[in-house]
Coordinates of C-alpha atoms in Angstrom, one line a residue:
Chain A
X9 CA 164.3 100.7 75.5
X10 CA 161.3 99.7 76.8
X11 CA 159.7 96.3 77.7
X12 CA 157.5 95.7 74.7
X13 CA 160.2 96.5 72.3
X14 CA 162.3 94.1 73.0
X15 CA 162.6 90.5 71.2
X16 CA 161.2 87.5 72.8
X17 CA 164.8 86.3 73.1
X18 CA 166.0 89.4 74.8
X19 CA 163.1 89.5 77.0
X20 CA 163.8 85.7 78.1
X21 CA 167.5 86.3 78.9
X22 CA 166.9 89.3 81.3
X23 CA 164.3 87.1 82.9
X24 CA 166.5 84.1 83.3
X25 CA 169.4 86.6 84.6
X26 CA 166.9 88.0 87.0
X27 CA 167.2 91.5 85.7
X28 CA 163.4 91.7 85.3
X29 CA 160.6 89.6 86.4
X30 CA 157.8 88.1 84.7
X31 CA 155.2 89.9 86.4
X32 CA 157.1 93.0 85.1
X33 CA 157.0 92.2 81.6
X34 CA 153.2 90.7 81.6
X35 CA 152.4 94.3 83.3
X36 CA 154.2 96.0 80.2
X37 CA 152.4 94.0 78.0
X38 CA 148.9 94.4 79.6
X39 CA 149.5 98.2 79.9
X40 CA 150.5 98.5 76.2
X41 CA 147.2 96.6 75.4
X42 CA 145.1 99.0 77.6
X43 CA 146.3 101.8 75.3
X44 CA 146.1 100.1 72.0
X45 CA 143.3 97.9 72.2
X46 CA 140.4 100.4 71.3
X47 CA 142.0 101.1 67.9
X48 CA 143.6 97.3 67.1
X49 CA 140.9 95.1 69.0
X50 CA 143.4 92.1 68.3
X51 CA 142.1 90.4 71.1
X52 CA 138.6 88.6 71.8
X53 CA 139.4 87.7 76.0
X54 CA 141.7 89.2 78.3
X55 CA 141.4 88.5 81.9
X56 CA 144.5 90.6 83.3
X57 CA 144.8 88.6 86.7
X58 CA 144.6 85.1 84.9
X59 CA 148.0 86.4 83.1
X60 CA 149.4 87.9 86.0
X61 CA 148.5 84.7 87.8
X62 CA 150.6 82.9 85.2
X63 CA 153.7 85.1 85.5
X64 CA 153.7 85.2 89.3
X65 CA 153.8 81.0 89.1
X66 CA 157.0 81.4 86.6
X67 CA 158.5 83.8 88.6
X68 CA 158.1 81.5 91.4
X69 CA 159.4 78.6 89.4
X70 CA 162.5 80.1 88.2
X71 CA 163.4 81.7 91.9
X72 CA 163.1 77.4 92.9
X73 CA 165.7 76.8 90.5
X74 CA 163.8 75.2 88.1
X75 CA 165.2 75.2 84.4
X76 CA 162.6 76.3 82.3
X77 CA 163.4 76.9 78.3
X78 CA 164.6 80.3 76.8
X79 CA 161.4 81.9 76.5
X80 CA 160.3 81.1 80.3
X81 CA 158.5 84.6 81.4
X82 CA 157.5 85.7 77.6
X83 CA 154.2 86.8 77.0
X84 CA 152.5 85.3 74.5
X85 CA 149.0 86.2 72.3
X86 CA 147.1 82.8 71.7
X87 CA 144.6 82.4 69.1
X88 CA 141.3 81.7 70.1
X89 CA 141.1 78.5 68.3
X90 CA 143.3 76.1 70.9
X91 CA 141.8 75.0 74.0
X92 CA 142.6 76.7 77.4
X93 CA 141.3 75.7 80.4
X94 CA 141.5 79.1 82.3
X95 CA 140.5 81.3 79.4
X96 CA 137.2 81.1 77.2
X97 CA 137.5 79.3 73.7
X98 CA 135.4 80.1 71.0
X99 CA 136.6 80.1 67.4
X100 CA 135.2 83.4 67.3
X101 CA 131.7 81.8 66.5
X102 CA 128.5 82.3 68.6
X103 CA 128.0 78.7 68.7
X104 CA 131.0 78.5 71.3
X105 CA 130.1 81.9 73.3
X106 CA 131.3 81.6 76.4
X107 CA 132.9 78.1 76.4
X108 CA 135.3 77.1 78.6
X109 CA 137.0 73.7 77.6
X110 CA 137.8 71.3 80.1
X111 CA 141.1 70.6 79.3
X112 CA 144.0 72.3 77.3
X113 CA 145.2 71.7 73.7
X114 CA 148.7 70.1 73.4
X115 CA 150.1 73.4 72.0
X116 CA 148.5 75.4 75.1
X117 CA 149.9 73.1 77.4
X118 CA 153.7 73.1 76.0
X119 CA 153.2 77.1 76.1
X120 CA 152.7 76.5 79.7
X121 CA 155.4 73.9 80.4
X122 CA 157.9 76.5 78.7
X123 CA 156.9 79.2 81.1
X124 CA 155.4 81.4 78.5
X125 CA 152.7 83.8 80.0
X126 CA 149.3 83.7 77.7
X127 CA 148.0 87.3 77.6
X128 CA 144.7 86.6 76.2
X129 CA 143.0 85.0 73.2
X130 CA 143.1 86.5 69.8
X131 CA 140.8 87.3 67.2
X132 CA 140.2 85.3 63.9
X133 CA 138.1 84.8 61.0
X134 CA 135.0 82.3 62.5
X135 CA 136.7 78.9 62.7
X136 CA 139.5 80.5 61.0
X137 CA 137.5 80.4 57.6
X138 CA 138.8 84.0 56.0
X139 CA 141.7 85.7 55.0
X140 CA 140.4 89.2 56.5
X141 CA 139.4 88.3 60.4
X142 CA 136.2 90.2 59.1
X143 CA 134.7 86.9 59.6
X144 CA 134.8 86.9 63.1
X145 CA 131.3 86.8 64.9
X146 CA 132.3 89.5 67.2
X147 CA 134.6 92.4 66.1
X148 CA 136.8 93.4 63.2
X149 CA 140.8 93.6 63.8
X150 CA 142.4 96.3 62.4
X151 CA 145.8 96.4 60.9
X152 CA 148.3 98.5 62.9
X153 CA 149.7 100.2 59.7
X154 CA 146.6 101.5 58.5
X155 CA 143.6 100.9 60.8
X156 CA 141.4 101.1 57.6
X157 CA 142.8 97.9 56.4
X158 CA 142.6 94.2 57.2
X159 CA 145.1 92.3 59.3
X160 CA 144.9 89.3 57.2
X161 CA 143.3 86.4 58.4
X162 CA 142.5 83.7 59.6
X163 CA 145.0 84.6 62.3
X164 CA 144.5 88.3 62.0
X165 CA 144.4 89.0 65.8
X166 CA 147.6 87.1 66.4
X167 CA 149.6 89.1 63.5
X168 CA 148.1 92.4 64.3
X169 CA 148.9 91.6 68.5
X170 CA 152.4 91.1 67.4
X171 CA 152.5 94.2 65.0
X172 CA 151.1 96.5 67.1
X173 CA 153.7 95.5 70.4
X174 CA 151.2 94.0 72.2
X175 CA 152.9 90.6 72.7
X176 CA 156.2 90.0 71.0
X177 CA 154.8 86.2 70.3
X178 CA 151.5 84.6 69.2
X179 CA 150.4 81.4 67.8
X180 CA 148.2 81.1 64.7
X181 CA 146.8 78.0 62.7
X182 CA 147.8 77.7 58.7
X183 CA 145.2 75.6 56.7
X184 CA 145.4 77.8 53.7
X185 CA 147.8 80.6 54.6
X186 CA 146.3 81.8 57.8
X187 CA 149.3 82.5 59.4
X188 CA 151.5 83.5 56.4
X189 CA 149.2 85.7 54.8
X190 CA 148.6 87.9 58.0
X191 CA 152.3 88.1 58.9
X192 CA 152.8 89.3 55.1
X193 CA 150.5 91.9 55.1
X194 CA 151.5 93.1 58.9
X195 CA 155.0 93.1 58.4
X196 CA 156.2 90.3 60.7
X197 CA 157.0 86.8 60.3
X198 CA 154.9 83.6 60.2
X199 CA 155.9 80.1 59.6
X200 CA 153.7 77.0 58.7
X201 CA 155.5 74.2 60.0
X202 CA 155.6 70.9 58.2
X203 CA 152.1 69.6 58.6
X204 CA 152.1 67.0 61.5
X205 CA 155.2 68.6 63.0
X206 CA 152.9 70.2 65.6
X207 CA 150.0 68.7 67.5
X208 CA 146.2 69.6 66.4
X209 CA 144.8 68.1 69.8
X210 CA 142.7 70.6 71.1
X211 CA 142.7 72.6 68.2
X212 CA 139.0 73.4 66.7
X213 CA 139.2 71.2 63.6
X214 CA 138.6 73.2 60.2
X215 CA 140.3 71.0 57.7
X216 CA 142.2 68.4 59.5
X217 CA 144.3 67.1 56.8
X218 CA 145.4 70.6 56.4
X219 CA 145.4 72.7 60.0
X220 CA 149.2 73.7 61.4
X221 CA 150.1 75.2 64.4
X222 CA 152.7 77.6 64.1
X223 CA 154.5 80.8 65.4
X224 CA 154.3 84.3 64.9
X225 CA 157.1 87.0 65.9
X226 CA 159.0 90.0 64.9
X227 CA 162.0 88.3 64.0
X228 CA 163.2 84.9 62.5
X229 CA 165.0 84.0 65.9
X230 CA 161.8 84.7 67.9
X231 CA 160.0 82.3 65.5
X232 CA 162.3 79.6 65.7
X233 CA 162.2 79.6 69.8
X234 CA 158.6 79.8 69.7
X235 CA 158.4 76.7 66.9
X236 CA 160.9 74.6 69.2
X237 CA 158.8 75.1 72.2
X238 CA 155.4 73.5 71.2
X239 CA 156.2 71.2 68.0
X240 CA 157.3 67.8 68.0
X241 CA 155.4 64.4 68.6
X242 CA 152.2 64.4 70.6
X243 CA 150.8 60.8 71.1
X244 CA 147.2 62.6 71.4
X245 CA 147.4 63.5 67.6
X246 CA 147.2 60.6 65.3
X247 CA 148.8 62.4 62.4
X248 CA 151.6 63.9 64.2
X249 CA 155.0 63.1 62.7
X250 CA 156.9 60.9 65.3
X251 CA 160.4 62.3 64.5
X252 CA 162.7 65.2 66.0
X253 CA 161.9 68.7 65.5
X254 CA 164.2 70.3 63.0
X255 CA 167.0 72.4 64.2
X256 CA 164.9 75.5 63.4
X257 CA 166.9 77.7 65.9
X258 CA 170.2 76.6 65.0
X259 CA 169.1 77.5 61.4
X260 CA 168.1 80.9 62.6
X261 CA 171.3 81.3 64.1
X262 CA 173.2 80.3 61.0
X263 CA 171.6 82.8 58.6
X264 CA 174.1 81.3 55.8
X265 CA 172.8 80.6 52.4
X266 CA 175.6 80.6 50.4
X267 CA 175.5 77.8 47.9
X268 CA 172.1 77.3 48.5
X269 CA 169.8 76.6 45.4
X270 CA 166.7 78.8 45.2
X271 CA 163.7 78.0 42.7
X272 CA 161.6 81.0 41.8
X273 CA 158.2 79.5 41.2
X274 CA 157.0 80.6 37.7
X275 CA 153.5 80.5 38.1
X276 CA 153.3 82.8 40.9
X277 CA 153.3 86.6 39.7
X278 CA 152.3 88.6 36.5
X279 CA 148.5 89.1 36.5
X280 CA 146.3 90.0 39.3
X281 CA 149.6 91.1 41.5
X282 CA 149.8 94.2 42.9
X283 CA 153.2 95.9 41.1
X284 CA 154.8 97.1 44.2
X285 CA 154.6 93.7 45.5
X286 CA 156.1 92.3 42.7
X287 CA 159.0 95.0 42.7
X288 CA 159.8 94.2 46.5
X289 CA 159.7 90.6 45.5
X290 CA 162.0 90.5 42.7
X291 CA 164.4 92.6 44.9
X292 CA 164.2 89.8 47.3
X293 CA 165.3 87.3 44.9
X294 CA 168.1 89.5 43.5
X295 CA 169.2 89.8 46.9
X296 CA 169.4 86.0 47.6
X297 CA 171.6 85.7 44.5
X298 CA 174.2 88.4 45.9
X299 CA 174.2 86.6 49.3
X300 CA 175.5 83.5 47.6
X301 CA 172.4 81.6 46.5
X302 CA 172.0 79.8 42.9
X303 CA 168.5 80.8 42.0
X304 CA 167.2 79.1 38.9
X305 CA 163.4 79.4 37.7
X306 CA 161.0 76.3 38.4
X307 CA 157.9 75.7 36.7
X308 CA 155.1 73.6 38.6
X309 CA 152.2 74.3 36.5
X310 CA 149.6 72.3 38.4
X311 CA 149.9 75.4 41.6
X312 CA 147.3 77.0 39.4
X313 CA 145.0 74.4 40.4
X314 CA 145.5 74.5 44.0
X315 CA 143.1 76.8 44.8
X316 CA 140.0 75.8 43.4
X317 CA 141.1 72.1 44.7
X318 CA 141.6 73.6 48.1
X319 CA 138.2 74.9 48.0
X320 CA 136.9 71.4 47.6
X321 CA 139.1 69.8 49.9
X322 CA 138.9 72.3 53.0
X323 CA 135.1 72.7 52.5
X324 CA 134.4 68.8 52.4
X325 CA 136.4 68.3 55.8
X326 CA 135.0 71.4 57.4
X327 CA 131.2 70.1 56.4
X328 CA 132.4 67.2 58.4
X329 CA 134.2 68.4 61.2
X330 CA 131.6 71.3 62.2
X331 CA 128.7 68.6 62.3
X332 CA 129.8 68.1 65.7
X333 CA 128.0 71.1 66.5
X334 CA 125.0 69.7 67.2
X335 CA 123.6 71.8 70.2
X336 CA 123.7 68.9 72.2
X337 CA 127.0 68.3 74.4
X338 CA 128.5 72.0 74.4
X339 CA 127.9 75.6 72.9
X340 CA 124.8 77.1 71.6
X341 CA 121.1 75.8 71.8
X342 CA 118.1 77.7 70.2
X343 CA 114.7 77.0 70.1
X344 CA 114.3 74.4 72.6
X345 CA 110.8 74.9 73.7
X346 CA 109.9 71.3 74.7
X347 CA 107.7 70.9 71.6
X348 CA 110.6 70.8 69.0
X349 CA 112.7 67.8 68.2
X350 CA 116.5 67.6 68.3
X351 CA 116.9 67.6 64.6
X352 CA 114.8 70.9 64.7
X353 CA 116.6 72.3 67.2
X354 CA 120.1 71.0 66.0
X355 CA 119.2 73.4 62.3
X356 CA 117.9 76.4 64.2
X357 CA 121.0 76.6 66.7
X358 CA 123.6 76.0 63.4
X359 CA 121.7 78.8 61.3
X360 CA 121.7 81.2 64.3
X361 CA 125.6 80.3 65.5
X362 CA 127.2 80.1 62.4
X363 CA 127.9 82.9 60.4
X364 CA 127.7 83.3 56.5
X365 CA 131.1 82.0 55.3
X366 CA 130.6 78.9 57.5
X367 CA 127.4 78.3 56.3
X368 CA 128.6 78.9 52.6
X369 CA 131.7 76.3 53.3
X370 CA 129.6 74.0 55.1
X371 CA 127.1 73.5 51.9
X372 CA 130.0 73.6 49.7
X373 CA 131.5 70.6 51.0
X374 CA 128.3 68.6 51.4
X375 CA 127.6 69.3 47.8
X376 CA 131.5 68.3 46.6
X377 CA 130.9 64.9 49.0
X378 CA 127.3 64.3 47.5
X379 CA 127.0 61.3 45.6
X380 CA 126.8 62.1 41.9
X381 CA 129.2 65.0 42.5
X382 CA 131.6 63.2 44.6
X383 CA 134.0 62.1 41.9
X384 CA 134.1 65.2 39.7
X385 CA 134.8 67.3 42.4
X386 CA 136.4 65.7 46.0
X387 CA 137.7 63.0 44.0
X388 CA 139.2 64.9 41.3
X389 CA 140.3 67.6 43.9
X390 CA 142.4 64.8 45.8
X391 CA 144.0 64.0 42.6
X392 CA 145.4 67.3 41.8
X393 CA 146.8 67.2 45.4
X394 CA 148.6 64.2 44.4
X395 CA 149.7 65.7 41.3
X396 CA 150.6 69.3 43.2
X397 CA 152.9 67.0 45.8
X398 CA 154.6 65.5 42.7
X399 CA 155.3 68.7 41.5
X400 CA 157.1 69.8 44.9
X401 CA 158.9 66.7 44.8
X402 CA 160.1 67.4 41.3
X403 CA 161.2 70.6 42.2
X404 CA 162.8 69.8 45.5
X405 CA 165.2 67.6 43.4
X406 CA 166.7 70.9 41.6
X407 CA 166.7 73.5 44.6
X408 CA 166.6 73.5 48.2
X409 CA 163.8 75.6 48.8
X410 CA 161.2 77.5 46.6
X411 CA 160.0 81.3 46.5
X412 CA 157.5 83.6 45.7
X413 CA 155.8 86.5 46.8
X414 CA 153.5 85.5 50.1
X415 CA 150.3 87.1 48.8
X416 CA 149.2 88.8 45.3
X417 CA 148.8 92.3 47.2
X418 CA 149.1 94.1 50.4
X419 CA 146.5 94.4 53.1
X420 CA 143.4 95.6 51.4
X421 CA 140.6 97.5 53.1
X422 CA 138.1 96.3 55.4
X423 CA 134.9 95.7 54.0
X424 CA 136.2 95.7 50.4
X425 CA 136.0 92.2 49.7
X426 CA 133.5 91.1 52.3
X427 CA 130.6 90.2 50.0
X428 CA 132.4 88.7 47.4
X429 CA 133.9 85.1 48.7
X430 CA 135.9 84.7 45.4
X431 CA 138.0 87.7 45.6
X432 CA 138.4 87.0 49.2
X433 CA 139.9 83.3 48.6
X434 CA 142.4 85.0 46.0
X435 CA 144.4 85.7 49.0
X436 CA 145.7 82.7 49.9
X437 CA 146.7 81.7 46.0
X438 CA 150.5 81.5 46.5
X439 CA 150.0 80.0 50.0
X440 CA 147.9 77.1 49.4
X441 CA 150.0 74.8 47.7
X442 CA 152.4 74.1 50.6
X443 CA 149.1 73.0 53.1
X444 CA 148.0 70.5 49.9
X445 CA 151.5 69.2 49.8
X446 CA 152.0 69.4 53.9
X447 CA 155.9 70.8 53.3
X448 CA 157.0 73.7 55.4
X449 CA 156.6 77.5 54.5
X450 CA 157.5 80.7 55.8
X451 CA 156.7 84.2 55.5
X452 CA 159.6 86.8 56.2
X453 CA 159.1 90.8 55.5
X454 CA 160.9 92.1 52.2
X455 CA 159.6 95.7 52.1
X456 CA 156.8 98.1 51.5
X457 CA 155.0 98.6 48.5
X458 CA 155.9 101.9 46.6
X459 CA 151.9 102.6 46.1
X460 CA 150.4 102.3 49.6
X461 CA 153.7 102.0 51.9
X462 CA 152.3 98.6 53.3
X463 CA 154.1 95.8 54.1
X464 CA 155.5 92.7 51.4
X465 CA 155.9 89.2 52.3
X466 CA 158.6 87.3 50.8
X467 CA 157.5 83.3 51.2
X468 CA 160.2 80.7 51.4
X469 CA 159.0 76.9 50.7
X470 CA 161.1 74.1 51.8
X471 CA 160.5 70.3 51.7
X472 CA 158.5 68.0 54.3
X473 CA 160.8 68.2 57.7
X474 CA 163.0 70.4 56.4
X475 CA 161.7 73.6 58.3
X476 CA 165.1 74.5 59.3
X477 CA 165.6 75.5 55.7
X478 CA 163.0 78.3 55.9
X479 CA 164.6 79.3 58.8
X480 CA 168.2 79.8 57.4
X481 CA 166.9 81.3 54.4
X482 CA 164.4 83.6 56.4
X483 CA 167.4 84.9 58.9
X484 CA 169.8 85.5 55.7
X485 CA 167.0 87.7 54.4
X486 CA 166.0 89.7 57.3
X487 CA 169.9 89.8 58.2
X488 CA 170.8 91.9 54.9
X489 CA 167.6 94.0 54.7
X490 CA 167.7 94.8 58.7
X491 CA 171.0 96.4 57.9
X492 CA 169.8 98.2 54.7
X493 CA 166.8 99.5 56.5
X494 CA 169.1 100.6 59.7
X495 CA 166.4 98.3 61.8
X496 CA 163.4 95.9 61.6
X497 CA 160.7 97.0 59.0
X498 CA 158.4 97.5 61.7
X499 CA 160.0 100.7 62.9
X500 CA 158.5 102.1 59.8
X501 CA 155.1 101.6 61.2
X502 CA 153.1 104.8 62.4
X503 CA 153.0 104.8 66.0
X504 CA 149.6 103.6 67.5
Chain B
X179 CA 122.9 77.4 32.9
X180 CA 123.8 77.5 36.7
X181 CA 125.7 75.0 38.1
X182 CA 123.3 74.8 41.3
X183 CA 119.6 75.3 41.5
X184 CA 117.8 77.2 44.4
X185 CA 116.3 73.8 45.1
X186 CA 119.4 72.0 45.4
X187 CA 120.8 74.5 48.0
X188 CA 117.7 74.3 49.9
X189 CA 118.3 70.4 50.0
X190 CA 121.9 70.9 50.9
X191 CA 121.0 73.6 54.0
X192 CA 118.6 70.7 55.0
X193 CA 121.4 67.8 54.7
X194 CA 123.7 70.4 56.7
X195 CA 121.3 70.9 59.5
X196 CA 120.8 74.8 58.8
X197 CA 117.4 76.4 59.4
X198 CA 117.8 79.1 56.7
X199 CA 115.3 81.6 55.7
X200 CA 114.3 82.1 51.8
X201 CA 116.3 85.4 51.6
X202 CA 119.3 83.3 52.8
X203 CA 118.4 80.6 50.2
X204 CA 118.5 83.2 47.4
X205 CA 121.7 84.6 48.2
X206 CA 123.9 81.7 48.7
X207 CA 122.1 80.1 45.7
X208 CA 124.0 83.2 43.6
X209 CA 127.2 82.9 45.7
X210 CA 127.3 79.0 45.7
X211 CA 126.9 79.1 42.1
X212 CA 129.9 81.3 41.2
X213 CA 132.0 79.4 43.8
X214 CA 130.8 75.9 42.0
X215 CA 131.8 77.1 38.5
X216 CA 135.3 78.5 39.7
X217 CA 136.5 75.1 41.5
X218 CA 135.3 73.2 38.5
X219 CA 138.6 74.2 37.2
X220 CA 139.8 71.0 38.8
X221 CA 138.7 69.2 36.0
X222 CA 141.5 71.0 33.8
X223 CA 144.3 68.5 35.6
X224 CA 144.6 65.6 33.5
X225 CA 145.0 63.2 36.7
X226 CA 143.3 59.9 35.3
X227 CA 146.0 57.8 36.2
X228 CA 146.8 59.6 39.4
X229 CA 145.9 58.0 43.0
X230 CA 143.9 60.3 45.0
X231 CA 145.7 62.1 48.3
X232 CA 143.5 62.2 51.3
X233 CA 146.5 63.6 53.0
X234 CA 149.6 65.0 52.8
X235 CA 152.0 62.6 54.3
X236 CA 151.8 58.6 54.1
X237 CA 149.8 57.6 57.0
X238 CA 149.2 54.1 58.9
X239 CA 147.0 53.9 61.4
X240 CA 148.6 54.5 64.9
X241 CA 147.8 52.4 67.8
X242 CA 148.7 53.3 71.8
X243 CA 148.7 50.7 74.7
X244 CA 145.5 49.8 76.0
X245 CA 146.2 51.2 79.4
X246 CA 143.6 53.2 81.7
X247 CA 144.2 56.9 81.9
X248 CA 142.6 59.6 83.5
X249 CA 139.8 61.0 81.7
X250 CA 137.3 64.1 82.3
X251 CA 135.0 63.8 85.5
X252 CA 131.2 63.6 84.9
X253 CA 131.3 67.3 85.8
X254 CA 134.1 68.3 83.7
X255 CA 132.1 66.4 80.9
X256 CA 129.2 68.4 81.6
X257 CA 130.5 71.8 82.2
X258 CA 129.6 73.2 78.6
X259 CA 126.3 71.1 78.2
X260 CA 123.0 73.5 77.2
X261 CA 121.3 71.3 79.5
X262 CA 121.8 68.9 82.1
X263 CA 119.7 66.2 84.0
X264 CA 120.9 63.5 86.5
X265 CA 124.6 63.7 85.2
X266 CA 123.6 63.2 81.8
X267 CA 123.3 65.5 78.7
X268 CA 119.6 66.6 78.4
X269 CA 118.5 66.6 74.7
X270 CA 115.1 67.5 72.8
X271 CA 113.0 64.6 71.9
X272 CA 114.8 62.2 69.5
X273 CA 111.9 59.6 68.7
X274 CA 108.7 60.1 66.8
X275 CA 110.0 63.1 64.9
X276 CA 108.4 61.5 61.5
X277 CA 104.6 60.8 61.9

């Protein structure tokens, strides 16, 4: 078996045992990228020599007897929203084209400490606003299962890179579903940790009360290893939780759900959902029951209002956060001809540097926060947020985890929803409640839809700081389905 | 009746420091109108007596020890600046904008 098809856990063990070097593993993946990137276009920045330099440093550290974690020497694709000292960081926006941060994000720093080797920076919807990666100012990324379809978003470069075997692992950020939805539509595992469980320091802010870094992998154990590697308290992030990281790796190895109580969210399903998605979802629920879980139906009526509440809260926070792009201290500056005022230059720069979705959300947020509308929109959305959290709390009194489809449909066609923001927003219907409440949630592959032979994701939601439960259930589902399929779902994907 | 007028969108663009063209204003007026109509559904949840959540988790202010730590050098801080003069960010004029 070639190096690119190994799991991250296997690669880490091989490197630790000296069977293969970090440089050889990095080269195998860089070669794969040369081969498939023209088709997939998952990356925005790749600098082969920068990557090999990191790999050589890890090999040196290992040879010197330094004890690194289980992922030392394993390559990773890094979402281009995390600051990296040695690579450009753009958030897929023209306003940050060519920017090289003078510091590393905490997630980046922890990847380096654990000896992970960064292959490059992956594409995303500009500032993580979108569900298809079509909002990137640079290029469109394609779904490895069908190159005419989107890889999800906003972390679509990261999902595509892992699904295309360009990297065994990648990072993402999840503000409304931006890890779980791309994972679901590319047939891989994606995890949104508990809000505050992973650091936002050096993550370019979109909606600060929602943004959560998390892992992508081709299997649940690899996702857990990466989750553990970069999570945990960070004094540089004031909303970081000062508590131990839930024992996610142990839970992924355990994969036993006998006696667990699983709640099926009644409000997710029915009209607007693709038949093939619902069929695989219902089979997954039956599977959970056959594995010894007690399945009950749970009602969370306000989840239906999560989408409108999110599209007030997230744009409001975005309109405030993106005010920092003022053309003064870093990034693009347009129209500074000596005659124009700072304010004119600012407005010209922002008009030239931001794409349409970002402009839409800045204006929507500005509207929702303006006097006269504040109470009816932003204020009411914050109250709905409380109601949704309470419904989660009540549900988790009865059950250990909640499940739903991750997305209402499989991957849609490139261009299909590009001019219809409301249709695009529906992709995050099932994932948004966990962002508003801050609890942990995972997407794990549960089969292919009959209509289009494209992947379907099962969403597993767990209480705040009970991230381990997502891994326990996800690993049990994965184990049972892989024995049924005779291997991972990705082996059904067409070769590139 | 529309939820938002074109004039209101022009005002929002000004507040947002976005120099938009007339065509863009027309386009966004239509789209924002549809979005605002849809997000207005938040009113359907009865929540008069519910406190608002600005955040998912209960938070209190976090302090750190008042110790001098290493920070960016002037060169690093200015490394991404569009224009620099005498170790400072050079900006367009900010005074006398409104005659």
